PDB file of C-alpha atoms in Angstrom:
ATOM      1  CA  MET A 157     -16.868  22.228   4.275  1.00 49.00           C
ATOM      2  CA  GLU A 158     -13.705  21.207   6.121  1.00 59.00           C
ATOM      3  CA  THR A 159     -14.208  19.533   9.782  1.00 69.00           C
ATOM      4  CA  ILE A 160     -12.109  20.334  12.249  1.00 70.00           C
ATOM      5  CA  PHE A 161     -11.460  16.980  12.266  1.00 74.00           C
ATOM      6  CA  ALA A 162     -10.161  17.292   8.916  1.00 77.00           C
ATOM      7  CA  ARG A 163      -8.095  20.714   9.332  1.00 79.00           C
ATOM      8  CA  GLU A 164      -6.218  18.860  12.744  1.00 85.00           C
ATOM      9  CA  ALA A 165      -5.236  15.950  11.301  1.00 81.00           C
ATOM     10  CA  ARG A 166      -3.332  17.309   8.224  1.00 81.00           C
ATOM     11  CA  LYS A 167      -1.720  19.132  10.930  1.00 83.00           C
ATOM     12  CA  GLN A 168      -0.609  15.964  12.409  1.00 89.00           C
ATOM     13  CA  ASN A 169       2.468  14.000  11.150  1.00 91.00           C
ATOM     14  CA  LEU A 170       1.569   9.954  11.443  1.00 95.00           C
ATOM     15  CA  SER A 171       3.739   7.343  13.137  1.00 96.00           C
ATOM     16  CA  LYS A 172       6.972   5.288  11.822  1.00 97.00           C
ATOM     17  CA  ASN A 173       4.397   2.028  12.063  1.00 97.00           C
ATOM     18  CA  GLN A 174       1.174   4.465  10.424  1.00 97.00           C
ATOM     19  CA  ARG A 175       4.150   5.334   8.083  1.00 98.00           C
ATOM     20  CA  ASP A 176       5.032   1.858   6.638  1.00 98.00           C
ATOM     21  CA  LEU A 177       1.562   0.597   7.173  1.00 98.00           C
ATOM     22  CA  ILE A 178       0.463   2.947   3.939  1.00 98.00           C
ATOM     23  CA  ILE A 179       3.864   2.475   2.299  1.00 98.00           C
ATOM     24  CA  GLY A 180       3.004  -1.700   2.074  1.00 97.00           C
ATOM     25  CA  SER A 181      -0.719  -1.377   1.455  1.00 97.00           C
ATOM     26  CA  LEU A 182       0.484   1.536  -1.823  1.00 97.00           C
ATOM     27  CA  LEU A 183       3.145  -1.539  -3.065  1.00 97.00           C
ATOM     28  CA  GLY A 184      -0.903  -4.142  -3.296  1.00 95.00           C
ATOM     29  CA  ASP A 185      -3.742  -2.217  -3.675  1.00 91.00           C
ATOM     30  CA  ALA A 186      -4.461   0.566  -1.325  1.00 95.00           C
ATOM     31  CA  TYR A 187      -4.964   4.275  -3.452  1.00 96.00           C
ATOM     32  CA  LEU A 188      -4.168   7.796  -3.066  1.00 97.00           C
ATOM     33  CA  ILE A 189      -6.742   9.635  -4.473  1.00 96.00           C
ATOM     34  CA  ARG A 190      -7.187  12.560  -5.044  1.00 96.00           C
ATOM     35  CA  THR A 191      -9.277  15.599  -3.303  1.00 94.00           C
ATOM     36  CA  THR A 192      -9.461  18.854  -3.212  1.00 92.00           C
ATOM     37  CA  ARG A 193      -6.249  19.623  -0.687  1.00 91.00           C
ATOM     38  CA  GLY A 194      -3.797  17.088  -2.458  1.00 94.00           C
ATOM     39  CA  TYR A 195      -4.784  13.939  -2.021  1.00 97.00           C
ATOM     40  CA  ALA A 196      -5.604  11.249   0.355  1.00 96.00           C
ATOM     41  CA  PHE A 197      -5.067   7.256   1.066  1.00 97.00           C
ATOM     42  CA  ARG A 198      -7.278   4.872   0.214  1.00 97.00           C
ATOM     43  CA  VAL A 199      -8.092   1.534   1.546  1.00 97.00           C
ATOM     44  CA  ASN A 200     -10.194  -1.624  -0.401  1.00 94.00           C
ATOM     45  CA  HIS A 201     -10.892  -4.153   0.364  1.00 95.00           C
ATOM     46  CA  GLY A 202     -12.800  -6.825  -0.834  1.00 95.00           C
ATOM     47  CA  PRO A 203     -15.913  -7.717   2.063  1.00 95.00           C
ATOM     48  CA  LYS A 204     -14.152 -11.302   3.275  1.00 94.00           C
ATOM     49  CA  GLN A 205     -11.065  -9.217   4.230  1.00 96.00           C
ATOM     50  CA  LYS A 206     -13.556  -7.127   6.886  1.00 97.00           C
ATOM     51  CA  ASP A 207     -10.901  -7.958   9.459  1.00 98.00           C
ATOM     52  CA  TYR A 208      -8.215  -6.696   7.052  1.00 97.00           C
ATOM     53  CA  VAL A 209      -9.354  -3.225   7.000  1.00 98.00           C
ATOM     54  CA  ASP A 210     -10.882  -2.992  10.948  1.00 98.00           C
ATOM     55  CA  TRP A 211      -7.696  -3.527  11.646  1.00 98.00           C
ATOM     56  CA  LYS A 212      -6.175  -1.089   9.084  1.00 98.00           C
ATOM     57  CA  TYR A 213      -8.831   1.033  10.505  1.00 98.00           C
ATOM     58  CA  SER A 214      -7.399   1.174  13.965  1.00 97.00           C
ATOM     59  CA  LYS A 215      -4.281   2.431  12.973  1.00 98.00           C
ATOM     60  CA  LEU A 216      -4.881   5.424  10.937  1.00 97.00           C
ATOM     61  CA  LYS A 217      -8.299   6.197  12.287  1.00 95.00           C
ATOM     62  CA  ASP A 218      -6.983   9.016  13.579  1.00 93.00           C
ATOM     63  CA  PHE A 219      -6.458  10.329  10.069  1.00 95.00           C
ATOM     64  CA  VAL A 220      -9.991   9.742   9.643  1.00 94.00           C
ATOM     65  CA  ASN A 221     -13.696  11.066   8.989  1.00 89.00           C
ATOM     66  CA  SER A 222     -15.521   8.299   9.343  1.00 91.00           C
ATOM     67  CA  SER A 223     -15.199   4.520  10.368  1.00 94.00           C
ATOM     68  CA  PRO A 224     -15.014   1.795   6.688  1.00 97.00           C
ATOM     69  CA  ARG A 225     -18.229   1.224   6.077  1.00 96.00           C
ATOM     70  CA  PHE A 226     -19.133  -1.348   2.564  1.00 96.00           C
ATOM     71  CA  GLY A 227     -19.266  -0.692  -0.970  1.00 92.00           C
ATOM     72  CA  ASP A 228     -20.698  -2.239  -3.841  1.00 89.00           C
ATOM     73  CA  LYS A 229     -18.773  -5.652  -3.907  1.00 92.00           C
ATOM     74  CA  CYS A 230     -16.174  -3.716  -1.122  1.00 96.00           C
ATOM     75  CA  TYR A 231     -15.244  -2.419   2.679  1.00 97.00           C
ATOM     76  CA  TYR A 232     -13.857   0.487   2.591  1.00 97.00           C
ATOM     77  CA  PHE A 233     -12.356   3.192   3.989  1.00 97.00           C
ATOM     78  CA  ARG A 234      -9.888   6.498   2.623  1.00 96.00           C
ATOM     79  CA  THR A 235      -8.423   9.144   4.615  1.00 96.00           C
ATOM     80  CA  VAL A 236      -8.269  13.451   5.052  1.00 94.00           C
ATOM     81  CA  SER A 237      -5.673  14.500   2.064  1.00 94.00           C
ATOM     82  CA  HIS A 238      -2.516  15.137   3.676  1.00 95.00           C
ATOM     83  CA  MET A 239       0.915  16.875   2.550  1.00 95.00           C
ATOM     84  CA  PHE A 240       2.104  13.214   3.392  1.00 97.00           C
ATOM     85  CA  PHE A 241       0.144  11.279   0.438  1.00 97.00           C
ATOM     86  CA  ASP A 242       0.617  14.689  -1.467  1.00 97.00           C
ATOM     87  CA  TYR A 243       4.786  12.740  -0.621  1.00 97.00           C
ATOM     88  CA  LEU A 244       4.203   9.148  -1.234  1.00 98.00           C
ATOM     89  CA  ARG A 245       1.534  10.857  -4.226  1.00 97.00           C
ATOM     90  CA  ARG A 246       5.189  11.902  -6.291  1.00 97.00           C
ATOM     91  CA  GLN A 247       6.302   8.901  -5.698  1.00 97.00           C
ATOM     92  CA  PHE A 248       4.471   6.062  -6.056  1.00 97.00           C
ATOM     93  CA  TYR A 249       3.013   7.690  -9.750  1.00 97.00           C
ATOM     94  CA  LEU A 250       4.003   7.767 -13.051  1.00 95.00           C
ATOM     95  CA  GLU A 251       1.195  10.111 -14.072  1.00 89.00           C
ATOM     96  CA  ASN A 252      -1.880   8.457 -12.969  1.00 90.00           C
ATOM     97  CA  LYS A 253       0.144   4.152 -13.335  1.00 95.00           C
ATOM     98  CA  LYS A 254       1.217   3.366  -9.981  1.00 96.00           C
ATOM     99  CA  ILE A 255       5.217   2.441 -10.371  1.00 97.00           C
ATOM    100  CA  VAL A 256       7.201   1.093  -7.485  1.00 97.00           C
ATOM    101  CA  PRO A 257       9.293   3.816  -5.943  1.00 97.00           C
ATOM    102  CA  ARG A 258      12.854   1.941  -5.840  1.00 97.00           C
ATOM    103  CA  GLU A 259      15.190   4.865  -3.601  1.00 97.00           C
ATOM    104  CA  LEU A 260      11.967   4.836  -1.316  1.00 97.00           C
ATOM    105  CA  ILE A 261      12.150   1.289  -0.769  1.00 97.00           C
ATOM    106  CA  GLU A 262      15.144   0.567  -1.247  1.00 96.00           C
ATOM    107  CA  GLU A 263      15.426   3.140   2.409  1.00 96.00           C
ATOM    108  CA  ARG A 264      12.295   1.882   4.745  1.00 96.00           C
ATOM    109  CA  LEU A 265      11.511  -2.072   3.280  1.00 96.00           C
ATOM    110  CA  ASN A 266      11.316  -3.886   6.386  1.00 96.00           C
ATOM    111  CA  PRO A 267       9.291  -7.543   7.360  1.00 96.00           C
ATOM    112  CA  PHE A 268       6.359  -5.013   7.927  1.00 97.00           C
ATOM    113  CA  ILE A 269       5.682  -3.343   5.461  1.00 97.00           C
ATOM    114  CA  LEU A 270       6.245  -6.946   3.582  1.00 96.00           C
ATOM    115  CA  ALA A 271       3.635  -8.552   6.295  1.00 96.00           C
ATOM    116  CA  VAL A 272       1.427  -5.851   5.145  1.00 97.00           C
ATOM    117  CA  TRP A 273       2.216  -6.383   1.394  1.00 96.00           C
ATOM    118  CA  ILE A 274       1.951 -10.161   1.629  1.00 95.00           C
ATOM    119  CA  MET A 275      -1.511  -9.610   4.054  1.00 95.00           C
ATOM    120  CA  ASP A 276      -2.670  -7.410   0.262  1.00 96.00           C
ATOM    121  CA  ASP A 277      -0.990  -8.660  -2.740  1.00 93.00           C
ATOM    122  CA  GLY A 278      -0.123 -12.629  -1.618  1.00 91.00           C
ATOM    123  CA  SER A 279      -1.519 -15.956  -1.466  1.00 89.00           C
ATOM    124  CA  LYS A 280      -0.696 -18.699  -0.447  1.00 87.00           C
ATOM    125  CA  ASP A 281      -0.287 -21.248  -4.013  1.00 82.00           C
ATOM    126  CA  GLY A 282       0.476 -25.302  -2.788  1.00 83.00           C
ATOM    127  CA  GLY A 283       3.826 -24.727  -0.937  1.00 82.00           C
ATOM    128  CA  GLN A 284       4.649 -21.812  -2.130  1.00 88.00           C
ATOM    129  CA  LEU A 285       3.770 -17.912  -1.665  1.00 91.00           C
ATOM    130  CA  ARG A 286       2.792 -15.793  -4.282  1.00 91.00           C
ATOM    131  CA  ILE A 287       2.904 -12.046  -4.733  1.00 93.00           C
ATOM    132  CA  ASN A 288       0.710 -10.392  -6.775  1.00 91.00           C
ATOM    133  CA  SER A 289       2.764  -7.412  -8.041  1.00 93.00           C
ATOM    134  CA  GLN A 290       1.057  -7.844 -11.542  1.00 92.00           C
ATOM    135  CA  SER A 291       0.598  -4.194 -11.305  1.00 92.00           C
ATOM    136  CA  PHE A 292       4.132  -3.539 -11.981  1.00 95.00           C
ATOM    137  CA  ASN A 293       6.733  -3.860 -14.848  1.00 94.00           C
ATOM    138  CA  LYS A 294       9.034  -6.890 -15.426  1.00 94.00           C
ATOM    139  CA  GLU A 295      11.714  -4.298 -14.503  1.00 96.00           C
ATOM    140  CA  GLU A 296      10.602  -3.618 -11.037  1.00 96.00           C
ATOM    141  CA  ASN A 297       9.406  -6.609 -10.331  1.00 94.00           C
ATOM    142  CA  THR A 298      13.379  -7.476 -10.939  1.00 94.00           C
ATOM    143  CA  PHE A 299      13.581  -5.080  -8.424  1.00 96.00           C
ATOM    144  CA  LEU A 300      12.080  -5.635  -6.042  1.00 95.00           C
ATOM    145  CA  GLN A 301      12.905  -9.528  -6.344  1.00 93.00           C
ATOM    146  CA  SER A 302      17.189  -8.376  -5.565  1.00 94.00           C
ATOM    147  CA  LEU A 303      15.970  -6.173  -2.281  1.00 94.00           C
ATOM    148  CA  LEU A 304      14.248  -8.045  -0.485  1.00 92.00           C
ATOM    149  CA  HIS A 305      17.229 -10.714  -1.215  1.00 90.00           C
ATOM    150  CA  ALA A 306      19.318  -8.628  -0.434  1.00 92.00           C
ATOM    151  CA  LYS A 307      17.979  -6.807   2.580  1.00 90.00           C
ATOM    152  CA  LEU A 308      15.500  -8.963   4.399  1.00 88.00           C
ATOM    153  CA  GLY A 309      17.804 -12.990   2.359  1.00 87.00           C
ATOM    154  CA  ILE A 310      14.019 -13.648   1.075  1.00 86.00           C
ATOM    155  CA  ALA A 311      14.823 -15.498  -2.574  1.00 79.00           C
ATOM    156  CA  LYS A 312      12.016 -14.906  -4.605  1.00 76.00           C
ATOM    157  CA  THR A 313      11.849 -16.111  -8.296  1.00 83.00           C
ATOM    158  CA  LEU A 314       9.637 -14.443 -11.503  1.00 84.00           C
ATOM    159  CA  ASN A 315       7.014 -16.043 -12.080  1.00 80.00           C
ATOM    160  CA  ILE A 316       4.584 -15.362 -15.275  1.00 87.00           C
ATOM    161  CA  ASP A 317       0.919 -15.286 -15.109  1.00 78.00           C
ATOM    162  CA  LYS A 318      -1.149 -14.097 -18.045  1.00 82.00           C
ATOM    163  CA  GLU A 319       2.018 -12.284 -19.613  1.00 86.00           C
ATOM    164  CA  LYS A 320       3.019 -10.036 -16.160  1.00 90.00           C
ATOM    165  CA  TYR A 321       5.629 -10.874 -14.056  1.00 89.00           C
ATOM    166  CA  ARG A 322       4.589 -11.571 -10.227  1.00 88.00           C
ATOM    167  CA  LEU A 323       6.222 -12.716  -7.291  1.00 90.00           C
ATOM    168  CA  ARG A 324       7.619 -16.538  -5.907  1.00 90.00           C
ATOM    169  CA  VAL A 325       8.970 -18.290  -3.298  1.00 86.00           C
ATOM    170  CA  SER A 326       9.104 -21.510  -2.680  1.00 77.00           C
ATOM    171  CA  ASP A 327       8.461 -23.147   0.773  1.00 72.00           C
ATOM    172  CA  LYS A 328      11.999 -23.732   0.899  1.00 67.00           C
TER     173      LYS A 328
END
């Protein structure tokens, strides 16, 4: 049975900041899950990233029925289903595989989306930043590499890790 909260939350528009947080997260570890009413946004990180999950929750709580909780080796929450997530599902997935939605990312990429993506998938490697974008193929990583340079002036290289491509930014 649908709650009054969920029914009302579905009618609300997400702010630009909320939409950007979700897009940055979808480039990273977040995903969209099927519900009886469409799709919901799921945030799922390891317990060491509790503060980060709580931060995301604080930004999206108007669309979440319950507070984040610990599961088996993770800390997570999910939103109610919403038509914006249905739209993003069509953009970010080809069947059940996550892809880079070129037009959407080209139009929307900004420093905040990049920051969220780095917090999801980034790591420091010596004097470099590594973005673990191995879930995307070489063509998608090449597109992201050029887009980051064109829109934000960030020069990246592609690095191969276990036969999959990821983005790398040198400290220069």
